[in-house]
PDB file of C-alpha atoms in Angstrom:
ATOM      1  CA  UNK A   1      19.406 -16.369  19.337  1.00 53.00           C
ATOM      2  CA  UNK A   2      18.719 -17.566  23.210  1.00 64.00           C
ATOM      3  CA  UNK A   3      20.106 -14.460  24.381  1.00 66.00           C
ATOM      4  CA  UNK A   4      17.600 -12.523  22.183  1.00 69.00           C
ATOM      5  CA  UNK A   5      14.509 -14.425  23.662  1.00 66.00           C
ATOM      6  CA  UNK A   6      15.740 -14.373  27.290  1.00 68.00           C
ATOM      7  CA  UNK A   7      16.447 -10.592  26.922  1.00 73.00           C
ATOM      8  CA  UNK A   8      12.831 -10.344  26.020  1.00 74.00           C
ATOM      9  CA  UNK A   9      11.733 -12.354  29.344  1.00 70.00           C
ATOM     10  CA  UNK A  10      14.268 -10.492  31.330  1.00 73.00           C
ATOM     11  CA  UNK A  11      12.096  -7.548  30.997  1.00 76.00           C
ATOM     12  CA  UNK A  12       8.973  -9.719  32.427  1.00 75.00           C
ATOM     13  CA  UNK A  13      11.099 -10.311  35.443  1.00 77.00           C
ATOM     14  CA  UNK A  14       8.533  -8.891  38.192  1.00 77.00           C
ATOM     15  CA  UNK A  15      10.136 -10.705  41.422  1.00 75.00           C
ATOM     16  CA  UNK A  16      13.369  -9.551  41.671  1.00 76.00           C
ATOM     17  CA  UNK A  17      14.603 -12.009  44.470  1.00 76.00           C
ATOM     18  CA  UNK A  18      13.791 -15.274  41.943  1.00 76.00           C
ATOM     19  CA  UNK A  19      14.496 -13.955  38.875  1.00 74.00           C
ATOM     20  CA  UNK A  20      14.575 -17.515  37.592  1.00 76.00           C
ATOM     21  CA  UNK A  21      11.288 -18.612  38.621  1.00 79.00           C
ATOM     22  CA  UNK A  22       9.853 -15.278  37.383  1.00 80.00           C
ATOM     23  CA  UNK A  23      11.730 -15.826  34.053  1.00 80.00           C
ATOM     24  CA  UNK A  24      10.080 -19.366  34.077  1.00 83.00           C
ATOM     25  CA  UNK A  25       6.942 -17.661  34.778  1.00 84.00           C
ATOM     26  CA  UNK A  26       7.045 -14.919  32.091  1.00 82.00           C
ATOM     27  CA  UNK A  27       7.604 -18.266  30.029  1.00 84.00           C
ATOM     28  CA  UNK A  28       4.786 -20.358  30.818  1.00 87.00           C
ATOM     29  CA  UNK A  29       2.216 -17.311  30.518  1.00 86.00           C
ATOM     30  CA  UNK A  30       3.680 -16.789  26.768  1.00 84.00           C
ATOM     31  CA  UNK A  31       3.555 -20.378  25.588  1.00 87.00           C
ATOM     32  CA  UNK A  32       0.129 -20.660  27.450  1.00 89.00           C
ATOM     33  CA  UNK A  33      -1.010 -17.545  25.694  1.00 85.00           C
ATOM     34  CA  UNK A  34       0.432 -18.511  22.028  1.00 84.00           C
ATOM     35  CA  UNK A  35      -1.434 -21.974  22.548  1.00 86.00           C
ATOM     36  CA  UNK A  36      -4.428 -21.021  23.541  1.00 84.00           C
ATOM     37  CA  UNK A  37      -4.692 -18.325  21.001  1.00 82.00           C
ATOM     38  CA  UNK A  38      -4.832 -21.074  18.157  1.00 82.00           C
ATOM     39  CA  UNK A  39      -8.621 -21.831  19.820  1.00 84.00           C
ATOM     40  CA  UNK A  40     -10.333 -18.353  20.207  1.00 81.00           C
ATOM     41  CA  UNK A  41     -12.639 -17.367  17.488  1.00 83.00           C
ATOM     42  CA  UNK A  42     -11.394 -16.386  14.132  1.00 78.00           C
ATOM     43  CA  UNK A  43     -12.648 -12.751  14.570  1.00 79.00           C
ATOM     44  CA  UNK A  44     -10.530 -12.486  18.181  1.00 80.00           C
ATOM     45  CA  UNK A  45      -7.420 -10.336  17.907  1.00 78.00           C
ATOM     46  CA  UNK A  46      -4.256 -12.040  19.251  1.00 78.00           C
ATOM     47  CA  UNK A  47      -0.485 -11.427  18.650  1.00 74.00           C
ATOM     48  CA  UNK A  48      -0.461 -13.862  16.366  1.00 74.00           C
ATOM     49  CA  UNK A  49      -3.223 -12.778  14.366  1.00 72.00           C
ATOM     50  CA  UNK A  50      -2.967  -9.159  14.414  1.00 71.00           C
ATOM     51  CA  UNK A  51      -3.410  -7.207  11.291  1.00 69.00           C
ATOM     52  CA  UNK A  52      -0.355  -5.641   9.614  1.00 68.00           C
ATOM     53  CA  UNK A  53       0.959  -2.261  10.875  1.00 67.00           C
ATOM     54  CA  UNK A  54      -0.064  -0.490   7.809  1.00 63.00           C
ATOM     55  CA  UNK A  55      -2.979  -2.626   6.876  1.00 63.00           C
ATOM     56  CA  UNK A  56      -5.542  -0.989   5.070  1.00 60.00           C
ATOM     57  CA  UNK A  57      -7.858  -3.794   4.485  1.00 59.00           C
ATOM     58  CA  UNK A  58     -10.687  -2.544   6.762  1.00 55.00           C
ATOM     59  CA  UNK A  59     -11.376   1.005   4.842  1.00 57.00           C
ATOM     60  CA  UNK A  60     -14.175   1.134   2.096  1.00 55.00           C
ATOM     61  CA  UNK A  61     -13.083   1.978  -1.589  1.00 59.00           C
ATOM     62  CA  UNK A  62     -15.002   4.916  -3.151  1.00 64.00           C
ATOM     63  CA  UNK A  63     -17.498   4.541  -6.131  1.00 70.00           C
ATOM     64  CA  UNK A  64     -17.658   6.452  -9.247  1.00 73.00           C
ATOM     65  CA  UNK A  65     -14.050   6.988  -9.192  1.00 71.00           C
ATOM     66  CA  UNK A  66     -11.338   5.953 -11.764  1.00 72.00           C
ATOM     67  CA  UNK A  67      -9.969   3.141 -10.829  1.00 74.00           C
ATOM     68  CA  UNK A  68      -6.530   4.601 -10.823  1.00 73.00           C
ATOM     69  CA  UNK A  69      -7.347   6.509  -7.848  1.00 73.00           C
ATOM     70  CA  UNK A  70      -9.039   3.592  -5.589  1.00 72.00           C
ATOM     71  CA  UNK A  71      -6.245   1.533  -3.762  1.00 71.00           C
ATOM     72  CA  UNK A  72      -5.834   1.194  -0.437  1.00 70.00           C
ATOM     73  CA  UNK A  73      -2.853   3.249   0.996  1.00 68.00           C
ATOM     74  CA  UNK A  74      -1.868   6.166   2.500  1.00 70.00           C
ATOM     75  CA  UNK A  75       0.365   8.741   2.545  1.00 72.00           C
ATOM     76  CA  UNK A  76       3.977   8.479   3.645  1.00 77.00           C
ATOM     77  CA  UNK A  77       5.281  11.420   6.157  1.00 81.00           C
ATOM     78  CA  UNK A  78       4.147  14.669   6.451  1.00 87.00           C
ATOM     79  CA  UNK A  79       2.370  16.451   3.721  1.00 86.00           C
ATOM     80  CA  UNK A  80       4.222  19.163   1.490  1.00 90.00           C
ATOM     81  CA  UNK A  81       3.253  21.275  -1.311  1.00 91.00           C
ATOM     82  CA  UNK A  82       5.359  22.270  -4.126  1.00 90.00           C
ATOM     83  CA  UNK A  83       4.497  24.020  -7.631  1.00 91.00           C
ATOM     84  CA  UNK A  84       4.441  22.115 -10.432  1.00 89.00           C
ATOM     85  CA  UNK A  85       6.838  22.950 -13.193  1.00 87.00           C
ATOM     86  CA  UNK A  86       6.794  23.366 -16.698  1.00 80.00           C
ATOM     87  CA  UNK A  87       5.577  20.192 -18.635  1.00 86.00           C
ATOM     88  CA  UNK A  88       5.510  18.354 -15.291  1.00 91.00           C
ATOM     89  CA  UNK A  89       1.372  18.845 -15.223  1.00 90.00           C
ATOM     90  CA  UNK A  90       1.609  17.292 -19.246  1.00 89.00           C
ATOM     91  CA  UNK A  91       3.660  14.054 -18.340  1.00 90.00           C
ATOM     92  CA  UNK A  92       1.227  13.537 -14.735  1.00 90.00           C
ATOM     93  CA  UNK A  93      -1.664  14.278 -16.932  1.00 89.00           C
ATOM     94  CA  UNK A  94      -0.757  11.519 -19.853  1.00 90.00           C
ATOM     95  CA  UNK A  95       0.892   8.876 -16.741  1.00 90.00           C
ATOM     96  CA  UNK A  96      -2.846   9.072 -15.049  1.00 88.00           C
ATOM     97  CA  UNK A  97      -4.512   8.441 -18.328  1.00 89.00           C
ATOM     98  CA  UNK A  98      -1.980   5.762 -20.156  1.00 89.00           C
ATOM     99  CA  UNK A  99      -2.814   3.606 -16.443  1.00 88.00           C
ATOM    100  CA  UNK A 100      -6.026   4.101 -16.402  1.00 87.00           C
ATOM    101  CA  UNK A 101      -8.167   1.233 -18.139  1.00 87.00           C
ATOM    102  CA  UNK A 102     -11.708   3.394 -18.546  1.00 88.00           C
ATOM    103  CA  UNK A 103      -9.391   5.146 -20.431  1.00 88.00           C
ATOM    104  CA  UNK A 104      -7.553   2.748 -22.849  1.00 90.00           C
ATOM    105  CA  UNK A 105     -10.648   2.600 -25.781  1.00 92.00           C
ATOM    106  CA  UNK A 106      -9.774   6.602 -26.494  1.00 92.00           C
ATOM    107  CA  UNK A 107      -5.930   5.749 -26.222  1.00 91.00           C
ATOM    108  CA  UNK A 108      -6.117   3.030 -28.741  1.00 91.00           C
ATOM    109  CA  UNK A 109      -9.010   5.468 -31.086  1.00 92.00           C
ATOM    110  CA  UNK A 110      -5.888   8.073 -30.356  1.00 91.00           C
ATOM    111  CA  UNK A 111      -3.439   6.002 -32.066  1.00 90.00           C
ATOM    112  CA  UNK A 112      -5.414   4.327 -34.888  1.00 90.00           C
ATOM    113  CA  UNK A 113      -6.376   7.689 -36.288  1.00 91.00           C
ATOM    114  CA  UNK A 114      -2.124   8.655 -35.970  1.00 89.00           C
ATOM    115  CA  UNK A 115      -1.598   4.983 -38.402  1.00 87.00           C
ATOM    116  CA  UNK A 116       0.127   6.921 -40.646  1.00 88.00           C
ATOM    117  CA  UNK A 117       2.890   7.974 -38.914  1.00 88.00           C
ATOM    118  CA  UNK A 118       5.955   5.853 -37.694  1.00 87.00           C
ATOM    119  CA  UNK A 119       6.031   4.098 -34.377  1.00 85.00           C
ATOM    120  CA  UNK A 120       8.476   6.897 -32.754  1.00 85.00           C
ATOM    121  CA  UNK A 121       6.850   9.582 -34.171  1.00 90.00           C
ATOM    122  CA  UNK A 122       3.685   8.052 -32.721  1.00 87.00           C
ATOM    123  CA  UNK A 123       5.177   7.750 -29.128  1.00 87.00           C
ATOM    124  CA  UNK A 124       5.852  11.241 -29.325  1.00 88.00           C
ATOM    125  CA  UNK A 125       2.478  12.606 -30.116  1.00 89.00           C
ATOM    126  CA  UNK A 126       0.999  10.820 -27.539  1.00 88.00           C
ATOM    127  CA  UNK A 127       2.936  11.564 -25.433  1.00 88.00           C
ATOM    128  CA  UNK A 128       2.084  15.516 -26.396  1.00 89.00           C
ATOM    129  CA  UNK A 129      -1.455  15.475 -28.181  1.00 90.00           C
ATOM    130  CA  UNK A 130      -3.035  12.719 -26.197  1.00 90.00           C
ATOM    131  CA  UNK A 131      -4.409  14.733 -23.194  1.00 90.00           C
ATOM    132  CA  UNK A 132      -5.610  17.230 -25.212  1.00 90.00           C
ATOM    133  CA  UNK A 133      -7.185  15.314 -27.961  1.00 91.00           C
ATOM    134  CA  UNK A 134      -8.613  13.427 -25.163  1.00 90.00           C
ATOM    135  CA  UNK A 135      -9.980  16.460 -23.527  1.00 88.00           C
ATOM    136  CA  UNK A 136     -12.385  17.658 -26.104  1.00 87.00           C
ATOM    137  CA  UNK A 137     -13.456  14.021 -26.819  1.00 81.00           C
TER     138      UNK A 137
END
């Protein structure tokens, strides 16, 4: 652990004929710094109070969107494109509206009027019907 933190003041070193006194130096400024930083306004950016690496905080939310699609975040990595295939465009169509809670009166209106059926069998046409029914709705 000490050789950690003096490896970190060894790179402070600026005299390089009292290494020790610069090393004690390179101390002093950090605690200094680290105390006083406790007393600077609360809107003041220090170390200790900087904001997350991938904080998002500070960017505004749109309106008139579904909520699904309004959190903070961004993408990871490069951007690629791919095709989607076969019923992939089905399941990401029925995922986006089962999470979506502007959406949940139809999906409930969706499975009252399927009562009939057994549970399974109702699983299943949701999971096929729902974003159709949904669409002309």
């Amino acid at each position: 652990m000490q050789i950690r933190f003096l490896g970190e003041l060894k790179k402070k070193v600026t005299n390089k004929a009292h290494v020790e006194a610069s090393i004690c130096q390179a101390y002093l400024q950090q605690e200094i710094s680290t105390f006083s930083s406790f007393y600077f306004e609360r809107d003041v950016i220090t170390r200790r109070k900087r904001p997350a690496r991938n904080d998002d905080i500070g960017e505004d939310l749109y309106e008139n969107v579904v909520s699904i699609f309004n959190y903070l975040g961004r993408g990871k990595g490069a951007a690629t494109q791919r095709y989607i295939l076969g019923g992939e465009l089905q399941i990401a169509h029925t995922y986006i509206l089962m999470n979506c809670p502007e959406i949940s009166p139809f999906y409930h209106e969706f499975r009252a009027s399927l009562s009939a059926f057994p549970e399974n069998e109702i699983d299943a046409l949701v999971d096929s019907d729902f974003v159709n029914w949904y669409k002309y709705q």
